[in-house]
Coordinates of C-alpha atoms in Angstrom, one line a residue:
M140 CA 15.2 -30.3 4.1
P141 CA 12.5 -30.6 1.5
G142 CA 13.0 -32.9 -1.5
N143 CA 16.4 -33.1 -3.1
L144 CA 17.1 -29.4 -2.9
P145 CA 20.8 -28.6 -2.5
R146 CA 21.7 -26.9 0.8
N147 CA 22.4 -23.2 0.1
S148 CA 21.9 -19.9 1.7
S149 CA 18.2 -19.7 0.7
T150 CA 17.3 -23.0 2.2
S151 CA 19.6 -23.1 5.3
N152 CA 18.5 -22.2 8.8
R153 CA 21.1 -19.5 9.1
P154 CA 19.6 -16.2 10.3
T155 CA 19.5 -13.5 7.7
R156 CA 20.6 -10.0 8.4
P157 CA 17.6 -7.6 8.1
E158 CA 18.0 -4.9 5.5
P159 CA 18.6 -1.5 7.1
G160 CA 15.8 1.0 7.4
P161 CA 12.2 1.2 8.5
T162 CA 9.6 -1.5 7.9
V163 CA 6.5 -0.9 5.7
A164 CA 3.2 -2.6 5.3
A165 CA 0.5 -1.9 2.7
G166 CA -3.3 -1.9 2.4
E167 CA -4.5 -1.6 -1.1
G168 CA -7.9 -1.6 -2.8
A169 CA -8.0 -0.9 -6.5
C170 CA -4.3 -1.8 -7.1
G171 CA -5.1 -5.4 -6.4
G172 CA -1.6 -6.4 -5.4
E173 CA 0.4 -4.0 -7.6
L174 CA 1.5 -1.9 -4.6
A175 CA 2.8 -5.0 -2.8
R176 CA 4.7 -6.0 -5.9
L177 CA 6.4 -2.6 -6.1
L178 CA 7.2 -2.5 -2.4
S179 CA 8.6 -6.0 -2.3
R180 CA 10.9 -5.2 -5.3
R181 CA 12.0 -1.8 -3.9
L182 CA 12.2 -2.6 -0.2
G183 CA 12.9 -6.4 0.0
R184 CA 12.6 -7.7 3.6
R185 CA 11.7 -4.2 4.9
F186 CA 8.3 -4.8 3.3
K187 CA 6.4 -6.8 6.0
G188 CA 3.3 -7.6 3.9
G189 CA 0.2 -6.3 2.4
V190 CA -3.6 -6.7 2.5
V191 CA -5.6 -6.4 -0.7
A192 CA -8.8 -5.0 0.8
Y193 CA -10.8 -4.6 -2.4
S194 CA -14.2 -4.8 -0.7
N195 CA -15.5 -2.6 2.1
V196 CA -15.9 -5.7 4.2
A197 CA -12.2 -6.4 3.9
K198 CA -11.3 -2.8 4.7
V199 CA -13.4 -3.1 7.9
E200 CA -12.5 -6.7 9.0
L201 CA -8.8 -6.8 8.0
L202 CA -7.6 -3.2 8.3
G203 CA -10.0 -2.0 11.0
V204 CA -11.5 0.8 9.0
P205 CA -14.6 1.9 10.9
P206 CA -17.8 1.1 8.9
D207 CA -19.3 4.5 9.7
L208 CA -16.3 6.2 8.1
I209 CA -16.8 4.3 4.9
E210 CA -20.5 5.2 5.1
T211 CA -19.9 9.0 5.7
A212 CA -16.7 9.7 3.7
G213 CA -17.0 7.0 1.1
A214 CA -14.6 4.1 0.4
V215 CA -12.6 6.2 -2.0
S216 CA -11.7 9.2 0.3
P217 CA -8.7 10.6 2.1
E218 CA -10.1 9.6 5.4
V219 CA -10.5 5.9 4.4
A220 CA -7.0 5.9 2.8
L221 CA -5.5 7.1 6.0
A222 CA -7.4 4.6 8.1
M223 CA -6.3 1.8 5.8
A224 CA -2.6 2.9 6.1
R225 CA -2.9 3.0 9.9
G226 CA -4.6 -0.4 9.8
A227 CA -1.9 -2.0 7.6
R228 CA 0.8 -0.6 10.0
R229 CA -1.0 -2.0 13.0
F230 CA -1.9 -5.4 11.3
F231 CA 1.8 -6.1 10.4
G232 CA 3.5 -4.3 13.3
A233 CA 5.4 -2.1 10.8
E234 CA 6.9 1.3 11.4
W235 CA 5.1 2.7 8.4
G236 CA 1.8 2.0 6.7
L237 CA 1.0 2.8 3.1
A238 CA -2.4 2.6 1.5
E239 CA -4.4 3.2 -1.6
T240 CA -8.1 3.3 -2.3
G241 CA -9.3 4.2 -5.7
I242 CA -11.5 3.6 -8.8
A243 CA -9.4 1.9 -11.5
G244 CA -12.3 1.2 -13.9
P245 CA -13.9 0.3 -16.1
Q246 CA -16.5 3.0 -16.5
T247 CA -19.4 0.7 -17.4
G248 CA -21.7 -0.6 -14.7
R249 CA -20.4 1.7 -12.0
R250 CA -22.6 3.2 -9.2
S251 CA -20.2 5.8 -7.9
A252 CA -20.3 9.4 -9.1
K253 CA -16.6 9.6 -8.5
P254 CA -14.5 9.4 -11.7
V255 CA -12.5 6.4 -12.9
G256 CA -8.9 7.3 -12.4
L257 CA -9.4 8.8 -9.0
A258 CA -7.5 7.4 -5.9
W259 CA -6.3 8.5 -2.6
V260 CA -3.0 7.3 -1.2
A261 CA -1.8 7.7 2.4
V262 CA 1.2 7.0 4.5
S263 CA 1.1 6.6 8.3
G264 CA 4.1 6.5 10.5
P265 CA 5.8 9.1 12.7
V266 CA 4.3 11.5 10.3
E267 CA 1.1 11.1 8.1
R268 CA 0.3 12.4 4.6
V269 CA -2.5 11.9 2.1
L270 CA -2.4 12.6 -1.6
E271 CA -5.1 12.7 -4.2
V272 CA -4.3 11.0 -7.5
R273 CA -6.2 11.7 -10.8
T274 CA -4.9 9.9 -13.9
G275 CA -7.5 11.1 -16.3
S276 CA -7.5 7.6 -17.8
G277 CA -10.3 5.0 -18.1
R278 CA -7.8 2.2 -18.6
R279 CA -7.9 -0.1 -15.5
S280 CA -4.3 -1.5 -15.9
L281 CA -2.8 2.0 -16.3
N282 CA -4.7 3.3 -13.3
R283 CA -3.7 0.4 -11.1
R284 CA 0.0 1.0 -11.9
A285 CA -0.3 4.8 -11.5
F286 CA -2.0 4.5 -8.1
A287 CA 0.7 2.1 -6.9
R288 CA 3.5 4.3 -8.2
A289 CA 1.9 7.4 -6.6
A290 CA 1.7 5.5 -3.2
L291 CA 5.4 4.5 -3.4
G292 CA 6.3 8.1 -4.5
L293 CA 4.4 9.5 -1.5
L294 CA 6.2 7.1 0.9
L295 CA 9.6 8.0 -0.5
A296 CA 8.8 11.8 -0.4
V297 CA 7.7 11.5 3.3
W298 CA 10.9 9.6 4.1
G299 CA 12.8 12.4 2.4
E300 CA 11.1 15.0 4.6
F301 CA 11.4 12.8 7.8
N302 CA 14.9 11.5 7.1
P303 CA 16.7 12.7 4.0
E304 CA 19.3 9.9 4.1
E305 CA 16.5 7.3 4.0
A306 CA 15.1 8.5 0.7
E307 CA 18.5 8.2 -0.9
K308 CA 19.0 4.5 0.0
P309 CA 18.8 2.1 -2.9
G310 CA 16.0 -0.4 -3.0

């Protein structure tokens, strides 16, 4: 037992009961960890982990996105979002993968013709879906939160289609 910590349920070796429901993993780009924060709060132990794949190299090396897909479709595209969701699912061995790739901002110094506030979110599991998100905002912090909320909303909507009881479970 480390230090002088009192023995309680959080430091004991007793096995914990997994929370009911499917497991989820995330791959995120522009959100920079915001999606993982939301998922850990909402899903608890059902959230297996996340990868912040901000760079294209991270998307390729950590999530297995094919480099030629990034080259042809672009890093911010529905195809790459879905590949990231599949990669997160595979990387963590989760039942569902959730991903986001977008342009949070700022506008200055950008090379892309795609607008700030654009993202694609995707879910991969027994069913797959992709959703375009356009915030219309140039504010980076607002966009990151909006992208993460859209991804979580997509996951919950898909769960509602796939298993209506699952969407109603509290987080």
